[in-house]
CSV table of C-alpha atoms in Angstrom, one decimal:
chain,number,residue,atom,x,y,z
V,93,MET,CA,-37.4,26.4,55.9
V,94,THR,CA,-40.8,26.9,58.0
V,95,LEU,CA,-41.4,22.6,56.9
V,96,ARG,CA,-38.5,21.3,57.9
V,97,LEU,CA,-38.4,23.8,61.5
V,98,SER,CA,-41.9,22.5,62.0
V,99,ARG,CA,-40.8,18.7,61.7
V,100,MET,CA,-37.4,19.4,64.1
V,101,LEU,CA,-39.9,21.3,66.4
V,102,LYS,CA,-42.1,18.3,66.2
V,103,ASP,CA,-39.3,15.6,66.6
V,104,LEU,CA,-37.7,17.3,69.6
V,105,PHE,CA,-40.9,18.3,71.8
V,106,SER,CA,-42.9,14.7,71.3
V,107,LEU,CA,-41.1,13.2,74.2
V,108,PRO,CA,-42.6,11.8,77.3
V,109,LEU,CA,-44.3,14.3,79.4
V,110,ALA,CA,-41.9,13.4,82.7
V,111,ASP,CA,-38.4,13.8,79.7
V,112,ALA,CA,-39.9,16.9,78.5
V,113,ARG,CA,-40.4,18.7,82.2
V,114,GLY,CA,-37.3,17.0,83.9
V,115,SER,CA,-40.1,16.0,86.4
V,116,VAL,CA,-39.3,13.7,89.0
V,117,THR,CA,-41.6,11.0,90.5
V,118,GLY,CA,-41.0,9.1,94.0
V,119,SER,CA,-39.4,6.1,92.0
V,120,GLU,CA,-37.0,7.9,90.0
V,121,SER,CA,-33.4,6.7,90.8
V,122,ALA,CA,-30.7,8.9,91.3
V,123,ASN,CA,-29.6,8.7,87.2
V,124,GLY,CA,-33.0,9.0,85.9
V,125,VAL,CA,-33.0,12.6,87.9
V,126,ALA,CA,-29.3,13.6,86.4
V,127,ARG,CA,-30.7,12.5,82.8
V,128,SER,CA,-33.3,14.4,82.5
V,129,LEU,CA,-32.3,17.8,83.8
V,130,PHE,CA,-29.3,17.2,81.3
V,131,GLN,CA,-31.5,16.7,78.3
V,132,ARG,CA,-33.0,19.8,79.1
V,133,PRO,CA,-30.2,22.2,78.5
V,134,VAL,CA,-29.0,19.9,75.7
V,135,ARG,CA,-32.2,19.6,73.4
V,136,ALA,CA,-32.8,23.3,74.1
V,137,ALA,CA,-29.3,24.1,72.5
V,138,PHE,CA,-29.4,21.8,69.7
V,139,LEU,CA,-32.7,23.6,68.9
V,140,ALA,CA,-31.0,27.1,69.3
V,141,PHE,CA,-28.0,25.7,66.5
V,142,ALA,CA,-30.8,24.0,64.5
V,143,VAL,CA,-32.7,27.4,64.1
V,144,CYS,CA,-29.8,29.4,63.5
V,145,SER,CA,-28.4,27.2,60.6
V,146,LEU,CA,-31.8,26.9,58.7
V,147,VAL,CA,-32.1,30.9,58.9
V,148,SER,CA,-28.5,31.3,58.3
V,149,ALA,CA,-28.9,29.5,55.0
V,150,ALA,CA,-32.3,31.4,54.0
V,151,ASP,CA,-31.0,34.7,54.2
V,152,LYS,CA,-27.6,33.6,52.3
V,153,LYS,CA,-26.9,36.5,49.3
V,154,SER,CA,-26.8,35.6,46.1
V,155,PRO,CA,-22.6,37.1,44.1
V,156,MET,CA,-23.1,40.6,43.9
V,157,GLY,CA,-20.7,43.1,42.5
V,158,GLN,CA,-21.2,47.0,41.8
V,159,GLY,CA,-19.7,49.9,39.9
V,160,GLU,CA,-20.7,53.6,38.8
V,161,ASP,CA,-19.1,56.5,37.3
V,162,GLU,CA,-20.6,59.9,36.6
V,163,SER,CA,-23.1,58.8,34.1
V,164,VAL,CA,-24.8,55.9,36.3
V,165,ALA,CA,-24.4,53.2,38.9
V,166,VAL,CA,-24.7,49.7,38.1
V,167,THR,CA,-25.4,47.1,40.5
V,168,ALA,CA,-25.5,43.0,38.5
V,169,THR,CA,-26.7,39.4,41.0
V,170,VAL,CA,-25.5,36.2,39.7
V,171,LEU,CA,-28.8,34.1,40.1
V,172,SER,CA,-29.3,30.6,40.8
V,173,PRO,CA,-30.9,27.8,38.8
V,174,ASP,CA,-33.3,27.9,41.8
V,175,GLN,CA,-34.1,31.8,41.6
V,176,ILE,CA,-34.1,31.4,37.7
V,177,ARG,CA,-36.8,29.3,37.7
V,178,GLU,CA,-38.8,31.2,40.6
V,179,ALA,CA,-38.2,34.5,38.3
V,180,VAL,CA,-39.2,32.5,34.7
V,181,GLY,CA,-40.5,29.1,35.1
V,182,SER,CA,-37.3,27.3,33.8
V,183,ASP,CA,-33.6,27.2,34.5
V,184,PHE,CA,-33.1,26.2,31.0
V,185,ASN,CA,-30.9,23.0,32.3
V,186,ASN,CA,-28.5,25.6,33.6
V,187,SER,CA,-27.5,26.7,30.1
V,188,TYR,CA,-27.2,30.2,30.4
V,189,ALA,CA,-25.2,33.2,33.0
V,190,VAL,CA,-27.9,34.8,34.4
V,191,LEU,CA,-27.5,38.2,36.0
V,192,GLU,CA,-29.8,40.7,37.4
V,193,VAL,CA,-28.7,43.7,36.6
V,194,ARG,CA,-29.9,47.7,37.7
V,195,LEU,CA,-28.8,50.8,36.2
V,196,ALA,CA,-29.6,54.1,38.1
V,197,PRO,CA,-29.2,56.9,35.8
V,198,LYS,CA,-27.5,59.8,37.6
V,199,GLY,CA,-28.3,63.4,36.3
V,200,SER,CA,-31.0,64.6,34.7
V,201,MET,CA,-30.6,63.4,31.1
V,202,PRO,CA,-31.7,61.1,29.3
V,203,TYR,CA,-30.3,57.5,29.9
V,204,LEU,CA,-30.1,55.3,26.8
V,205,VAL,CA,-30.1,51.7,28.2
V,206,HIS,CA,-28.1,49.1,25.2
V,207,LEU,CA,-27.9,45.6,25.6
V,208,ASP,CA,-24.8,45.5,23.3
V,209,ASP,CA,-22.8,47.2,26.0
V,210,PHE,CA,-22.6,44.7,28.5
V,211,ILE,CA,-20.2,42.0,27.6
V,212,LEU,CA,-19.8,38.6,30.5
V,213,ARG,CA,-15.9,36.9,30.9
V,214,SER,CA,-15.1,33.7,32.0
V,215,GLU,CA,-11.3,34.3,34.0
V,216,SER,CA,-11.4,30.0,34.0
V,217,SER,CA,-12.1,29.2,30.8
V,218,GLY,CA,-11.8,32.6,28.6
V,219,GLU,CA,-15.0,32.5,26.9
V,220,HIS,CA,-17.2,36.0,26.7
V,221,SER,CA,-20.5,37.0,25.5
V,222,GLY,CA,-22.6,39.8,25.1
V,223,PRO,CA,-26.2,39.1,26.2
V,224,PHE,CA,-28.9,37.8,24.3
V,225,LEU,CA,-30.9,40.6,22.7
V,226,ALA,CA,-34.7,39.0,22.7
V,227,ALA,CA,-36.8,36.4,24.9
V,228,SER,CA,-37.3,34.0,21.4
V,229,GLN,CA,-33.7,33.3,21.4
V,230,ILE,CA,-34.2,31.8,24.4
V,231,ALA,CA,-37.7,30.5,24.5
V,232,GLY,CA,-38.7,30.4,21.1
V,233,ALA,CA,-40.4,27.7,19.1
V,234,GLY,CA,-37.0,27.5,17.9
V,235,GLU,CA,-33.8,25.8,19.7
V,236,MET,CA,-30.8,27.8,20.6
V,237,VAL,CA,-27.4,25.6,19.6
V,238,VAL,CA,-24.8,27.2,20.7
V,239,GLU,CA,-20.9,26.3,18.8
V,240,ARG,CA,-17.8,27.6,20.2
V,241,LYS,CA,-14.4,27.2,18.7
V,242,TYR,CA,-11.4,26.9,20.7
V,243,GLY,CA,-7.6,27.5,19.9
V,244,ASN,CA,-4.5,26.1,21.2
V,245,ARG,CA,-3.3,26.3,24.8
V,246,SER,CA,-0.5,28.3,25.3
V,247,ASN,CA,0.9,26.0,28.2
V,248,ALA,CA,-0.5,23.0,30.2
V,249,ASP,CA,-1.6,24.9,32.8
V,250,SER,CA,-4.0,27.6,30.5
V,251,PRO,CA,-7.3,27.1,29.2
V,252,ARG,CA,-8.0,26.7,26.0
V,253,PRO,CA,-8.6,30.3,24.5
V,254,LEU,CA,-12.2,31.3,22.5
V,255,GLU,CA,-11.5,32.1,19.0
V,256,GLY,CA,-15.7,32.4,18.4
V,257,THR,CA,-19.1,31.8,18.9
V,258,LYS,CA,-22.0,30.2,16.5
V,259,LEU,CA,-25.3,30.8,17.6
V,260,GLU,CA,-28.0,29.0,15.3
V,261,MET,CA,-31.7,28.7,15.5
V,262,LYS,CA,-33.1,25.2,15.0
V,263,ASP,CA,-36.9,25.1,13.5
V,264,GLY,CA,-39.4,24.1,15.7
V,265,THR,CA,-43.5,24.1,16.0
V,266,LYS,CA,-44.0,24.4,20.0
V,267,ALA,CA,-43.6,27.6,21.5
V,268,ASP,CA,-41.9,27.2,25.1
V,269,PRO,CA,-44.4,28.3,28.1
V,270,THR,CA,-41.6,31.0,29.1
V,271,LEU,CA,-41.8,33.2,26.6
V,272,ASP,CA,-44.0,35.1,28.0
V,273,ALA,CA,-42.5,36.1,31.6
V,274,LEU,CA,-38.7,36.6,29.6
V,275,LYS,CA,-40.4,39.3,27.8
V,276,LYS,CA,-41.6,40.4,30.7
V,277,LYS,CA,-38.2,39.9,33.1
V,278,MET,CA,-35.6,40.3,30.5
V,279,LEU,CA,-33.6,43.4,30.3
V,280,ALA,CA,-34.9,45.8,27.3
V,281,GLU,CA,-33.2,48.2,25.4
V,282,GLN,CA,-35.0,51.7,26.4
V,283,THR,CA,-34.3,55.6,26.9
V,284,VAL,CA,-34.6,56.3,31.2
V,285,SER,CA,-34.3,59.0,33.7
V,286,GLN,CA,-35.4,56.9,36.4
V,287,PRO,CA,-33.6,53.6,37.7
V,288,VAL,CA,-34.2,50.1,36.0
V,289,SER,CA,-33.9,46.6,36.5
V,290,GLY,CA,-34.2,43.3,34.4
V,291,LEU,CA,-32.8,39.9,33.2
V,292,LEU,CA,-29.5,39.2,31.2
V,293,PHE,CA,-29.1,36.0,29.8
V,294,PHE,CA,-25.8,34.9,28.5
V,295,PRO,CA,-24.4,32.0,26.7
V,296,LEU,CA,-22.4,31.1,29.1
V,297,ALA,CA,-22.9,27.8,31.0
V,298,LYS,CA,-22.3,26.4,34.5
V,299,GLU,CA,-19.6,28.7,35.3
V,300,LYS,CA,-19.2,29.7,38.8
V,301,PRO,CA,-19.7,33.2,39.9
V,302,LYS,CA,-15.9,33.7,41.6
V,303,ASN,CA,-14.6,33.6,38.1
V,304,LEU,CA,-17.2,35.8,36.1
V,305,ILE,CA,-16.1,39.4,34.8
V,306,LEU,CA,-19.3,41.8,34.1
V,307,SER,CA,-17.8,44.7,31.5
V,308,TYR,CA,-20.5,47.7,30.8
V,309,GLN,CA,-19.5,50.5,28.4
V,310,THR,CA,-20.9,53.6,30.0
V,311,PRO,CA,-20.6,57.4,28.3
V,312,ARG,CA,-17.9,58.2,30.2
V,313,SER,CA,-16.2,54.9,31.4
V,314,ARG,CA,-16.2,51.4,30.9
V,315,LEU,CA,-16.8,49.8,34.5
V,316,ARG,CA,-15.7,45.8,35.5
V,317,LEU,CA,-17.6,44.2,37.7
V,318,SER,CA,-16.7,41.3,39.8
V,319,PHE,CA,-18.9,39.0,41.5
V,320,ARG,CA,-18.6,37.8,45.8
């Protein structure tokens, strides 16, 4: 944003001195004076609008969902491809839905984090899956192949129901350089007493955040988080 703003300022203010200041010489006509006086507020208004637009775009919040019960508070944010690349060095061709999840335990008892307690569902396609449990499933030497089996539609307006998902690792020889970053960033199974956060990768490709529902089983209840 800084580079774009600098270029805009340069373009707007790289004007002849007379125009930029709105000064008038003895040889200027009445029309020239009017144009000069008119151009100054117009340029200023345009600049203010452009700066506000850029700041607004930069401050746009990512889709987020929240839920809590007596045992834990959960916050999950859907990351964009750019945010995924910034976090781990690759967006993996937009093959996964990636959530940044924060768990804040309540009370004084140790809290067990189990990745199997998370299920992400698409309300548009009916697909659902738990997260990958290890970084090597995403960026190991092999290649992860996701095969989905769909059933028949109940009617013309309904999506085909997902009947099963098969994950297969193909052998490979070259390790993915993002593996170390994933190991550091992914949410790990552990016992905690303080808030903990990390990334969860789900094999749901190119889903719109508004169609996603995250289900999380806590020791007390099942939380359901939507993203807005």
